[in-house]
XYZ file of C-alpha atoms in Angstrom:
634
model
C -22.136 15.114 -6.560
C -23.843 14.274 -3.194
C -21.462 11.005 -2.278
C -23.775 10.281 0.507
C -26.275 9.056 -2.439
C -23.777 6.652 -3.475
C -24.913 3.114 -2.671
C -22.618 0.718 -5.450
C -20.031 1.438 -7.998
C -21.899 0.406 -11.213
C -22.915 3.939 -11.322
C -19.771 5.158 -12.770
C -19.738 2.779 -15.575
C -22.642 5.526 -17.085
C -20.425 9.035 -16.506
C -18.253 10.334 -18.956
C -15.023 11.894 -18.737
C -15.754 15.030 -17.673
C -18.491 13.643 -14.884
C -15.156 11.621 -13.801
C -13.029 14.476 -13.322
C -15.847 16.734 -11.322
C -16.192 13.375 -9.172
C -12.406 12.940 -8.897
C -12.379 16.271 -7.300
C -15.456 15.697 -4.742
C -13.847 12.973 -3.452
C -10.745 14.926 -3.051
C -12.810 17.129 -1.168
C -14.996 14.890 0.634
C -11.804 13.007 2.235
C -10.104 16.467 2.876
C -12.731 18.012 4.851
C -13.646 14.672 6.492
C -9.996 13.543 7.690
C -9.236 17.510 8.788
C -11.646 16.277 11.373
C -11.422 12.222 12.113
C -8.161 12.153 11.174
C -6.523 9.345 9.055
C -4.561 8.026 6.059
C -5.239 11.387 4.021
C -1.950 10.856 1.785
C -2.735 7.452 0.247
C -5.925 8.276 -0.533
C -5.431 11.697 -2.353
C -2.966 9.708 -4.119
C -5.508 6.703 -5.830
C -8.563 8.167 -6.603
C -8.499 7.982 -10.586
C -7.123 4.576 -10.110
C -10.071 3.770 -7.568
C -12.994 4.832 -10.319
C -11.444 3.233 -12.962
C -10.942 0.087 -11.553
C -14.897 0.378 -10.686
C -15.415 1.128 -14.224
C -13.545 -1.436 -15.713
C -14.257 -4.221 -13.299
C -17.755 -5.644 -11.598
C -16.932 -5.815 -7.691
C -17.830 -7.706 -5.802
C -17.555 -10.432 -8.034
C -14.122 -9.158 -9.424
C -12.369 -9.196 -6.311
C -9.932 -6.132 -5.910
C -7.517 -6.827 -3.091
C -6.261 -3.842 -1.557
C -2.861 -4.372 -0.172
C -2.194 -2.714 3.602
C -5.638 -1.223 3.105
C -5.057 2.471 4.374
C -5.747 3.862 0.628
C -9.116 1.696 0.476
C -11.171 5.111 1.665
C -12.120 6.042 -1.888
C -12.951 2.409 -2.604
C -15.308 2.505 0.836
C -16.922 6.047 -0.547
C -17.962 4.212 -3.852
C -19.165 1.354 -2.472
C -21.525 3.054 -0.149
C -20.338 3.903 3.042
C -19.847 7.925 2.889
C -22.679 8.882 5.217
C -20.266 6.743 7.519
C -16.594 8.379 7.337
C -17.838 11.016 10.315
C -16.954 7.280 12.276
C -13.605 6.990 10.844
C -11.381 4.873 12.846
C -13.568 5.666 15.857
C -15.202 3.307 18.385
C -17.596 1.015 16.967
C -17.112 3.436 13.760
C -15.927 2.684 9.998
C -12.831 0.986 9.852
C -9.639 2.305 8.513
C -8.877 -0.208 5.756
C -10.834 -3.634 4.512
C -13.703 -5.069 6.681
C -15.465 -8.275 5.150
C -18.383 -7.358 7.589
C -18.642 -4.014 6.638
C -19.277 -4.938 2.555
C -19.456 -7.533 -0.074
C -17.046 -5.236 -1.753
C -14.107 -5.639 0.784
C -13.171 -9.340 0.012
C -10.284 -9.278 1.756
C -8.954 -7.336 5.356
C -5.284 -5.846 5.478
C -3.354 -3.897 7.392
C -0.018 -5.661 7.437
C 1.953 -4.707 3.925
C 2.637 -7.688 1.152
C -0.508 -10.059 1.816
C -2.099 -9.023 -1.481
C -0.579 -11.127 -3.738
C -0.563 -14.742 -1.651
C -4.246 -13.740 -1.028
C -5.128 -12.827 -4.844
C -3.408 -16.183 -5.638
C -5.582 -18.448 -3.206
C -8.563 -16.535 -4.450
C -7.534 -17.190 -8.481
C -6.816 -21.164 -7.420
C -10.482 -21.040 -6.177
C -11.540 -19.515 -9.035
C -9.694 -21.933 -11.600
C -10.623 -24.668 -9.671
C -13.996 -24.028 -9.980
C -14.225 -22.990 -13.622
C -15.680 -19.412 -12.819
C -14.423 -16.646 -14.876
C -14.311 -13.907 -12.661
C -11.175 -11.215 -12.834
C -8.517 -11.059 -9.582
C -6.833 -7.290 -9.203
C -3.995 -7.268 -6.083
C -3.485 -3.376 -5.708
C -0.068 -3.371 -3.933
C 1.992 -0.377 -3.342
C 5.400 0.109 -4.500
C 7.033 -0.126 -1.082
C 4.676 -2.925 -0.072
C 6.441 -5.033 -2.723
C 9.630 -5.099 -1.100
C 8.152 -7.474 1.203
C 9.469 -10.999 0.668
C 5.926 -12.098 0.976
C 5.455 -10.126 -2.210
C 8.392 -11.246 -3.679
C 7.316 -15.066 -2.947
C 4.051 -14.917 -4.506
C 5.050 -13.139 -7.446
C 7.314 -15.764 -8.077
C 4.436 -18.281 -7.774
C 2.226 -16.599 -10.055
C 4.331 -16.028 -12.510
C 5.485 -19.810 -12.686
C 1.566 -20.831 -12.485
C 0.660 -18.983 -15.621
C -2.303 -17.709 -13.158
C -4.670 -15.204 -14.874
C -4.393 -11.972 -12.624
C -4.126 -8.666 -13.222
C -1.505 -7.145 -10.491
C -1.656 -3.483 -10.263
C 1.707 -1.521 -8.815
C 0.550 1.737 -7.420
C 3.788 3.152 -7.638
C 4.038 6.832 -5.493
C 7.879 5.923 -4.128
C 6.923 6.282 -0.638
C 5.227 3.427 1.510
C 4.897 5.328 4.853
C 8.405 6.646 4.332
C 10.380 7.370 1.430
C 11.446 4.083 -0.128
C 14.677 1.990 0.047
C 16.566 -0.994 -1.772
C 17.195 -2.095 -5.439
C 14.013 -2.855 -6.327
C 13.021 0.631 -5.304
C 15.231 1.657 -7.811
C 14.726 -0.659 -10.450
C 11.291 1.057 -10.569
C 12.778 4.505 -10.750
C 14.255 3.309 -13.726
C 11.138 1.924 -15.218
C 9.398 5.643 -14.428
C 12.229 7.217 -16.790
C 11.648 4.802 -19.633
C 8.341 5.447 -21.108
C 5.443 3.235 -21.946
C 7.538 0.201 -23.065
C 4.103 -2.483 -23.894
C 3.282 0.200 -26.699
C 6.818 0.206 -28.071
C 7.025 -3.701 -28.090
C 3.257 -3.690 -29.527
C 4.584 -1.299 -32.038
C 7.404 -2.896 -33.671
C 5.446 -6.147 -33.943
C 2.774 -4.630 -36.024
C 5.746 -3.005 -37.968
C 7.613 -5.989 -38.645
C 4.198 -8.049 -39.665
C 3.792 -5.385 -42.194
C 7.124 -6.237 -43.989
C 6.140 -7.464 -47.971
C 7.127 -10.962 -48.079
C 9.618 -11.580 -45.359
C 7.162 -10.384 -42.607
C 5.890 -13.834 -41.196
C 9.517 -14.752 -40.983
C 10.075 -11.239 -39.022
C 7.320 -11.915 -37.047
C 8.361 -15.480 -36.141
C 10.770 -14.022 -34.249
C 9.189 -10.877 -32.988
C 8.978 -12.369 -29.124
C 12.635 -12.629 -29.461
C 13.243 -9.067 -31.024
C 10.884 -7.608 -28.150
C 12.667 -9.977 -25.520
C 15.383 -7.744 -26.574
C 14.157 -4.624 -26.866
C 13.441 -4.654 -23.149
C 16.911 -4.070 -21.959
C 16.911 -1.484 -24.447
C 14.110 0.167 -23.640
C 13.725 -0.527 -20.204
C 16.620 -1.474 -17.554
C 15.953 -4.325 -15.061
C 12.546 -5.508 -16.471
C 12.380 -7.408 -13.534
C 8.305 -8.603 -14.218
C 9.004 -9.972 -17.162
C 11.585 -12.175 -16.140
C 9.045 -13.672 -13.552
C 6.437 -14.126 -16.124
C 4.241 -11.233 -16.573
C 3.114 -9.024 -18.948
C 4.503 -5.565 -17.950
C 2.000 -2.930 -18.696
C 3.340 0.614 -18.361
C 4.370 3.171 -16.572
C 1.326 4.778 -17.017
C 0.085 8.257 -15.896
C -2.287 7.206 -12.472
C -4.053 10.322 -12.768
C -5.236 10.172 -16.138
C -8.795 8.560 -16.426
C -9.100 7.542 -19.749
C -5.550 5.901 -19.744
C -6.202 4.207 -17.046
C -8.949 2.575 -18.472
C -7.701 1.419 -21.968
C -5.299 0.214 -20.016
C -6.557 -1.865 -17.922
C -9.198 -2.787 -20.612
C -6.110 -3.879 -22.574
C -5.071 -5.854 -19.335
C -8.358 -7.817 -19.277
C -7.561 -9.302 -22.222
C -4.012 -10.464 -22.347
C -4.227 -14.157 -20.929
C -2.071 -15.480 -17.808
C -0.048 -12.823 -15.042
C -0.812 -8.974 -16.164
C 1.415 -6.279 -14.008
C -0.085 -3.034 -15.087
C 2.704 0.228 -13.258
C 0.664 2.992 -12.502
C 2.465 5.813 -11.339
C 0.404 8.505 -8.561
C 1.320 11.268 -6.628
C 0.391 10.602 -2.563
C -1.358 13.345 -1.737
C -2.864 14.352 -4.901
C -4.955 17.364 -4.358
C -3.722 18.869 -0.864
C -0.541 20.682 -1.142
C 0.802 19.989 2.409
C 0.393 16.428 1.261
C 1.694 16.657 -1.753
C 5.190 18.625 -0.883
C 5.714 15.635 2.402
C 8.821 13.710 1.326
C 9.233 12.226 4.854
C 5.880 10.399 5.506
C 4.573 13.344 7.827
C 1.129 13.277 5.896
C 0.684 9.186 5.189
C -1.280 9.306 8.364
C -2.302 12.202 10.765
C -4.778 13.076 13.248
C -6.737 16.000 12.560
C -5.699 18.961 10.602
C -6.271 22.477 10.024
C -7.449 22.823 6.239
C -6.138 26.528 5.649
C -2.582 26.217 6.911
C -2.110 22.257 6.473
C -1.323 22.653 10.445
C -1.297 19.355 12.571
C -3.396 20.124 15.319
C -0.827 18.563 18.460
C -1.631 17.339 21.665
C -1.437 19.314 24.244
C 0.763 17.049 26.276
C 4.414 18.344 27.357
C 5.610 15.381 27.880
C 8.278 13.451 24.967
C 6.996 11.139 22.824
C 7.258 7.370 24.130
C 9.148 6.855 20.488
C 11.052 10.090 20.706
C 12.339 9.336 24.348
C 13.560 5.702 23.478
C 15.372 6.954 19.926
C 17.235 10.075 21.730
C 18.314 7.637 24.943
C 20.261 5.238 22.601
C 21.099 8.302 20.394
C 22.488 9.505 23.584
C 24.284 6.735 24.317
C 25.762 6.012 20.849
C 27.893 9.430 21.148
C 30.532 7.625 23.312
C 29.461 3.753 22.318
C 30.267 3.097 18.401
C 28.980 -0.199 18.968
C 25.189 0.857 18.416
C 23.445 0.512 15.164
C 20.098 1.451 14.751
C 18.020 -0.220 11.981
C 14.265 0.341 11.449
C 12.056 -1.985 8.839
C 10.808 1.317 6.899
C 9.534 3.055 10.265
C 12.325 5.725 10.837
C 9.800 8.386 11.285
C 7.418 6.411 13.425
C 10.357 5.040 15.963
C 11.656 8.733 15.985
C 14.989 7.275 14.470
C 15.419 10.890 11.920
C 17.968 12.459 14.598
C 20.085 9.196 15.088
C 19.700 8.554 10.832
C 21.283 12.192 10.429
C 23.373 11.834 13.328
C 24.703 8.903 12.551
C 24.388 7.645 8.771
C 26.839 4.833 8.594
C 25.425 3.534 11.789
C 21.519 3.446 10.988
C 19.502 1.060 8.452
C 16.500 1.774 7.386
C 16.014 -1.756 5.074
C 12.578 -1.378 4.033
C 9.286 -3.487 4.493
C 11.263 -6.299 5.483
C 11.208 -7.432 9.125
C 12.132 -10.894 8.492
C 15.659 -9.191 7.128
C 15.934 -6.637 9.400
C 15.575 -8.706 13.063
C 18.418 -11.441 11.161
C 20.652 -8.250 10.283
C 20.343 -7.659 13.547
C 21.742 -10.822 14.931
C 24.417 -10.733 12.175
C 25.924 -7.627 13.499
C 25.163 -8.906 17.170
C 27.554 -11.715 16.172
C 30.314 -9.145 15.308
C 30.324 -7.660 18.739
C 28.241 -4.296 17.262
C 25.188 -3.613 19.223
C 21.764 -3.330 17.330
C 18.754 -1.713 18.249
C 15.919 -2.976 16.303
C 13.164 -0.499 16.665
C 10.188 -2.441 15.438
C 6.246 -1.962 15.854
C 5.125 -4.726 18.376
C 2.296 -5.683 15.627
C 5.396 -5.866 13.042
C 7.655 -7.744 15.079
C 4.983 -10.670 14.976
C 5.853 -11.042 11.254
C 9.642 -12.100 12.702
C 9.064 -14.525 15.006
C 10.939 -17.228 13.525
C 14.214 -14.690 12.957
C 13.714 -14.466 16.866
C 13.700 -17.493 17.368
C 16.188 -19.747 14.983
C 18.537 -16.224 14.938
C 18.736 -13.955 17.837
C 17.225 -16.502 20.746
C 19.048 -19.878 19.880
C 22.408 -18.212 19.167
C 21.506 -16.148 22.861
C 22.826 -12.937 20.715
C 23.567 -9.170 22.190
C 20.060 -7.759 20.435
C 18.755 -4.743 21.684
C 14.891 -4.970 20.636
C 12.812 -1.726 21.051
C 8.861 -2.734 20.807
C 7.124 0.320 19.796
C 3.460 0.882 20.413
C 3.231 -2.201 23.065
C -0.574 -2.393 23.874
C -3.400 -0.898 21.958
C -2.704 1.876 19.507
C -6.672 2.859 18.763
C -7.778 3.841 15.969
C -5.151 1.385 13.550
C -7.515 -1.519 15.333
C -7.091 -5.380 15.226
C -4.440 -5.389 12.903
C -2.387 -3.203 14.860
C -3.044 -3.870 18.090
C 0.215 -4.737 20.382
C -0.990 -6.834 22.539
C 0.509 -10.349 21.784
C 4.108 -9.828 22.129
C 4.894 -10.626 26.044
C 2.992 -14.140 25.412
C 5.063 -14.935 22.034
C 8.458 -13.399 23.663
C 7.651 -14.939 27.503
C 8.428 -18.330 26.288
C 11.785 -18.119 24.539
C 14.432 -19.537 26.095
C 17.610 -16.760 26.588
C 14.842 -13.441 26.387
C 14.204 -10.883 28.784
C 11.372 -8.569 28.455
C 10.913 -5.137 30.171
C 8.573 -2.315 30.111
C 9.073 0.932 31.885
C 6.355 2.828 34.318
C 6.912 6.364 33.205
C 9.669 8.137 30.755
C 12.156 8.640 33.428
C 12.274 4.552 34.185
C 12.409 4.120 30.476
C 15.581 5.429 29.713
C 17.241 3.889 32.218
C 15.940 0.455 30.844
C 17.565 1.721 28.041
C 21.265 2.231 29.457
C 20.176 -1.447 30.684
C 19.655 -2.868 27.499
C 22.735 -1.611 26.064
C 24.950 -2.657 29.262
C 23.476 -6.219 29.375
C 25.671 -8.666 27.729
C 24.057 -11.942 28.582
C 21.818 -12.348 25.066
C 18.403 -10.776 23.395
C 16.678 -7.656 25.725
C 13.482 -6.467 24.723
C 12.316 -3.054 25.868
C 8.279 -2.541 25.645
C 6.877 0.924 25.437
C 3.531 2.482 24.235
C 2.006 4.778 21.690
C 1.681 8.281 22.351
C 3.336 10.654 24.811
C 4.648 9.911 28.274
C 3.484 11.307 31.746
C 5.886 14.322 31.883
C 8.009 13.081 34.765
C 11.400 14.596 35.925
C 14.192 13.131 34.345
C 17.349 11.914 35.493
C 20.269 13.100 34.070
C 22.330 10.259 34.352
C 20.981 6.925 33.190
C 21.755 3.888 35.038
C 20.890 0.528 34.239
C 19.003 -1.268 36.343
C 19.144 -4.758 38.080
C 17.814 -7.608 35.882
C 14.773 -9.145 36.668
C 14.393 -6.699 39.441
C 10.527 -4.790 40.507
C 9.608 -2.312 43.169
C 6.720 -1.646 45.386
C 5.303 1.539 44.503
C 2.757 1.261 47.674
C 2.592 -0.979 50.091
C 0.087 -2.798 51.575
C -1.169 -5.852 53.419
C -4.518 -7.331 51.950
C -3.507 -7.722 48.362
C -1.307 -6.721 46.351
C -1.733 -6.253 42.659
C 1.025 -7.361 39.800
C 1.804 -4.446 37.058
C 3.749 -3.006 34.777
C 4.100 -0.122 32.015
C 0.802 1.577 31.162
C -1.768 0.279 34.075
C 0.205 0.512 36.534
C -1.583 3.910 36.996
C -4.579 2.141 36.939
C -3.538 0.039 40.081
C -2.571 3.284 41.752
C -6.327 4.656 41.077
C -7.575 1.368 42.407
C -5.835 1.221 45.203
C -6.694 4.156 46.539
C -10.378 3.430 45.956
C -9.737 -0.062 47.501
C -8.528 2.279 50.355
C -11.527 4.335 50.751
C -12.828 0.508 51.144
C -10.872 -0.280 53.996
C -8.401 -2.061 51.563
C -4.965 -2.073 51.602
C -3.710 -3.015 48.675
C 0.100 -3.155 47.524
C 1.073 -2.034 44.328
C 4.200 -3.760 42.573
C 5.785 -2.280 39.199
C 6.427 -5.888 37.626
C 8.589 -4.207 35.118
C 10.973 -7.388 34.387
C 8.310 -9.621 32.347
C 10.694 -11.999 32.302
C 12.792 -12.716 34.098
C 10.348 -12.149 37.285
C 11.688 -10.958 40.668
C 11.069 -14.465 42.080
C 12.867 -13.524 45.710
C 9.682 -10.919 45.761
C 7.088 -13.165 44.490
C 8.027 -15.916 47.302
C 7.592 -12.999 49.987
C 3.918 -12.063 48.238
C 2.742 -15.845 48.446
C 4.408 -16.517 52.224
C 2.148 -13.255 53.450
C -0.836 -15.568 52.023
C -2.434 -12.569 50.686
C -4.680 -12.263 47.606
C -2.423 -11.480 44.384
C -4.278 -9.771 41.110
C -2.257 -9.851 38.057
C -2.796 -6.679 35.480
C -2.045 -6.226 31.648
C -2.551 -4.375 28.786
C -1.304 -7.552 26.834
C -3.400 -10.899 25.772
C -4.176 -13.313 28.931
C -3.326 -16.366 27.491
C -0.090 -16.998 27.909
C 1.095 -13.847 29.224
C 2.299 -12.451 32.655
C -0.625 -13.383 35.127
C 0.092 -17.110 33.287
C 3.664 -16.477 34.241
C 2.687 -15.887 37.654
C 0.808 -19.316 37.943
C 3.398 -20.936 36.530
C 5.511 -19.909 39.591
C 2.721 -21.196 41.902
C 2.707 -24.038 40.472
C 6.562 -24.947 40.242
C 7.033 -23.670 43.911
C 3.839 -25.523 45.315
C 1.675 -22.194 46.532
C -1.400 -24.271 46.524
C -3.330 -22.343 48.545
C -2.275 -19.002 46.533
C -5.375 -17.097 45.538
C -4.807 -15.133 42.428
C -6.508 -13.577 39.726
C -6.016 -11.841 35.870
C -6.594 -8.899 34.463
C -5.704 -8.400 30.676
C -6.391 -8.642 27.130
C -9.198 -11.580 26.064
C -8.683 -13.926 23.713
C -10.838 -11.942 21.412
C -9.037 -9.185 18.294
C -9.475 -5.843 19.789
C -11.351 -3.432 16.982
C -10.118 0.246 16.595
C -11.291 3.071 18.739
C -10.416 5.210 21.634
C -8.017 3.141 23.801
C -10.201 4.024 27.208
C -13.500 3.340 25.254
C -11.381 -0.060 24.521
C -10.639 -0.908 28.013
C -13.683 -0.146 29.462
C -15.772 -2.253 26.970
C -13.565 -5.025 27.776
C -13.698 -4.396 31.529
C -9.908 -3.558 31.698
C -10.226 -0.408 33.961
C -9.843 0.800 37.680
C -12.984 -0.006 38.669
C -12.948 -3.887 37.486
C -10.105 -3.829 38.896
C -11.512 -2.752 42.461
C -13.977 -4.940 42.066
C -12.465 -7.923 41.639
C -10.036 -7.234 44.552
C -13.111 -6.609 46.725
C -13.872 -10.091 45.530
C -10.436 -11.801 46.361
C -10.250 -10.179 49.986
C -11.964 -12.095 52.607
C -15.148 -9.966 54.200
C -13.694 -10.486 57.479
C -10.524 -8.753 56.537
C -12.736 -5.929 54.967
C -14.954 -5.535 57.890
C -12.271 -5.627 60.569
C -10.066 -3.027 58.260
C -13.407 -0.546 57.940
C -13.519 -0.951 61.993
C -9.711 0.321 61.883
């Protein structure tokens, strides 16, 4: 089938079986041959496409609202709701999104890309529903690793004491991005194992009614007998106990099972939880045989050999340099633990998890747990290393707060992919950090200007005693500097002047700080000298070097691939301010306060006028034309 024709699901409702299956494997196709190219979430996908056309089957989208939760395995959903002809875009600039966009289609009722949401969302959505006496069906698809989130955990709780009508599917593969941890985890392995316990407990009932004479008595009790029967059938029936129906484990990859299924589903009143249980990667071999998460997301691939095709950088991985620095250090320091909130391949933590087993955590989708754990073992004189996503950590703030901050504890935090990532997009982007972690009382806040810098601000981190550290550093590779082979730790709250100059200087740190190199020596080629200054203490700022900046009375241009509002250029005029500069002229460079959509990061930057030539610009603008026309006559 031509998928490009494909304009709205209610087409499938007229195929039979066997159309189903010769679709099932176009779309297999389809998202193989496409994401060889784009790249993308190829694994999750593989993994859901029966599930995808029979929940188009058996439900009317839009106005049954499927929820997909984290939203990477919504591609087959986007395909059948008409946006094929688009997936040549994926995850590009200005492009189709990677997971649920409300202005891309009806069909996408709610956007993701954090794990656990699914469930809170489905229930404000059934309220709204109940509240207005419509009749429509709600369908949370949440993955089995997703619903070790304590969001997850919350809501189902709700639900299930609300009585609410949903229909909860678990797309269970055992693998979020990596393999899966924690008792739940298991209690589902369990399940797996046990068979289809609903048609066992359906069974005996219709057994027992059958019984001459005494079989209304028998059935009378038959809740009770089944109530038992679960622990014999099935250990931990954890959904019940919460007050669902528990549908399953059934076979994800079988269509017509599927179906009666959830056909079944639509009929028993109050909380449904239907287990479905898929294989990620479905399909594609190289997908299907990943056990570490190597294939949940990729760039492109070659089709043939199942290949990554690399960059062609030498340089280490910003991840891979941070992990093998405290690594490194935790040889001769038994003091550093490593824990990771399901991200160990991400962070690069593999070599310090096999290194190191009794020392590293991986604890799941659960950063909430993981940044307290943290301070718990702080408390203990251990030293942690949280390595946590910037667009993750957001989901801890209060644990940084109430936990590490307030209790000023030894926490070693490790922000991975600080700044914009690309192609994830808004939901992903790590750009709000420095403002959330800038105001907390006890915090410091560093970000390196090339690899070599970074691991010292490693040694630093683990050498500093005085409370919470925080180490930014970016996605993707580094510049391929020499390296030291000693690291040192450096002085807090210290920066450096890269270049000097004597017209302006301009404030950076981390990944534009080559950008105010390239500017400056454009602003030169003006008749501009500007200084350049590696800010690469956030907090606390080299004040002793900002008083010498704002006693030369030059112009000073802040820079950041962060948000504005309340991040370093608003630390900067906070210092203005509180030491009475108030004839300082200063300006900001950074982030709006606008979400930044997925794409190339430079295509990013340059549609938001972050870039080397703004940048010149706006210095041009700061420095007096005298000064420019006497340094041209120079």
């Amino acid at each position: 089938m031509d998928l490009h024709t494909i304009t709205s699901p209610s087409f499938l409702k007229g195929l039979d079986n066997e159309q189903l299956v010769e679709l099932s494997e176009d779309i297999r196709r389809f998202l193989i041959e496409n994401l060889s190219r784009t790249g993308g979430h190829i694994g999750p996908n593989l993994g859901v496409v029966e599930l995808t056309l029979a929940l188009h089957r058996v439900f009317d989208s839009p106005s049954d609202k499927l929820i997909w939760d984290v939203g990477h395995q919504s591609y087959v959903h986007k395909i059948l709701t008409g946006r094929a002809s688009q997936f040549d875009t994926l995850r590009q600039f200005k492009g189709l999104c990677g997971f649920p966009k409300r202005n891309e289609s009806d069909h996408d009722v709610w956007e993701t890309g954090h794990s656990s949401t699914s469930l809170s969302a489905a229930m404000g959505m059934a309220a709204a529903r109940d509240i207005k006496g419509a009749k429509n069906h709600v369908i949370p698809i949440i993955g089995d690793g997703a619903l070790t989130g304590g969001m997850a955990l919350e809501a189902l709780n709700h639900i299930g004491h609300a009585n609410t009508d949903m229909i909860v599917i678990l797309n269970d593969n055992e693998m979020s991005i990596a393999p899966n941890v924690g008792a739940l985890h298991s209690v589902l392995g369990r399940m797996r194992t046990a068979g289809k316990y609903n048609k066992v407990k359906d069974d005996l009932e219709y057994l027992l009614k059958k019984v001459p004479a005494v079989g209304g008595k028998l059935a009378s009790t038959a809740e009770r007998v089944k109530d038992s029967l679960k622990y014999l059938v099935v250990s931990g029936m954890f959904f019940e106990e919460l007050g669902f129906t528990y549908l399953g484990p059934i076979d994800g990859h079988d269509l017509e099972e599927l179906e009666d299924n959830l056909l079944y589903a639509k009929k028993v009143g109050g909380p449904v939880l239907l287990h479905v249980v898929t294989k990620k990667g479905k399909g594609f071999l190289p997908a299907e045989q990943d056990k570490i998460g190597t294939w949940h997301g990729t760039g492109p691939y070659k089709i043939d050999t199942g290949d990554l095709v690399k960059s062609s950088s030498k340089a280490p991985s910003w991840s891979g340099l941070i992990a093998e620095s405290v690594r490194k250090l935790a040889r001769t320091d038994e003091r550093i633990v490593a824990i990771t909130p399901a991200m160990p391949v991400g962070s690069k933590l593999e070599g310090f998890a096999t290194e190191f087993p009794k020392r590293f955590y991986d604890v799941g989708i659960a950063e909430q747990h993981a940044t307290t754990m943290a301070a718990g073992l702080a408390t203990q004189d251990m030293k942690p290393f949280l390595a946590i996503y910037s667009t993750f950590l957001q989901r801890a703030y209060d644990q940084l707060v109430h936990d590490i901050c307030r209790q000023n504890l030894n926490v070693f935090i490790g922000i991975d992919r600080s700044g914009l990532v690309g192609a994830d997009g808004e939901t992903h982007q790590g750009v709000f950090d420095v403002a959330f972690l800038r105001n907390l009382p006890n915090m410091v806040v560093m970000m390196p200007k090339d690899e070599n810098e970074g691991q010292h601000m490693v040694q630093t981190a683990i050498d500093y005693d005085g409370g919470p550290i925080a180490l930014r550093y970016p996605r993707g590779n580094g510049l391929g500097v020499p390296m030291d082979e000693q690291m040192k730790a450096l002085p807090i709250g210290s920066w450096e002047v890269l270049k000097p100059g004597t017209e302006a200087a301009i404030l950076t740190f981390g990944t534009t700080i080559s950008m105010a190199l390239d500017a400056a020596e454009k602003l030169a080629e003006n008749g501009i000298n500007a200084e350049v200054v590696n800010a690469r203490f956030i907090k606390p700022m080299d004040e002793a070097m900002l008083h010498s900046l704002f006693k030369r009375n030059i112009p000073v241009i802040t820079l950041e691939e962060a948000i504005l509002q309340g991040g370093f250029g608003s630390a900067v005029l906070e210092f203005v301010h509180d030491n009475a500069y108030h004839d300082a002229v200063i300006d900001r460079m950074g982030i709006p306060d606008q979400f930044i959509e997925h794409g190339d990061v430079a295509e990013l930057m340059d549609e938001i006028h972050l870039n080397s030539d703004q940048l010149v610009a706006n210095v041009k603008n700061m420095v007096p034309v005298k000064t420019q026309a006497g340094s041209k006559a120079l």
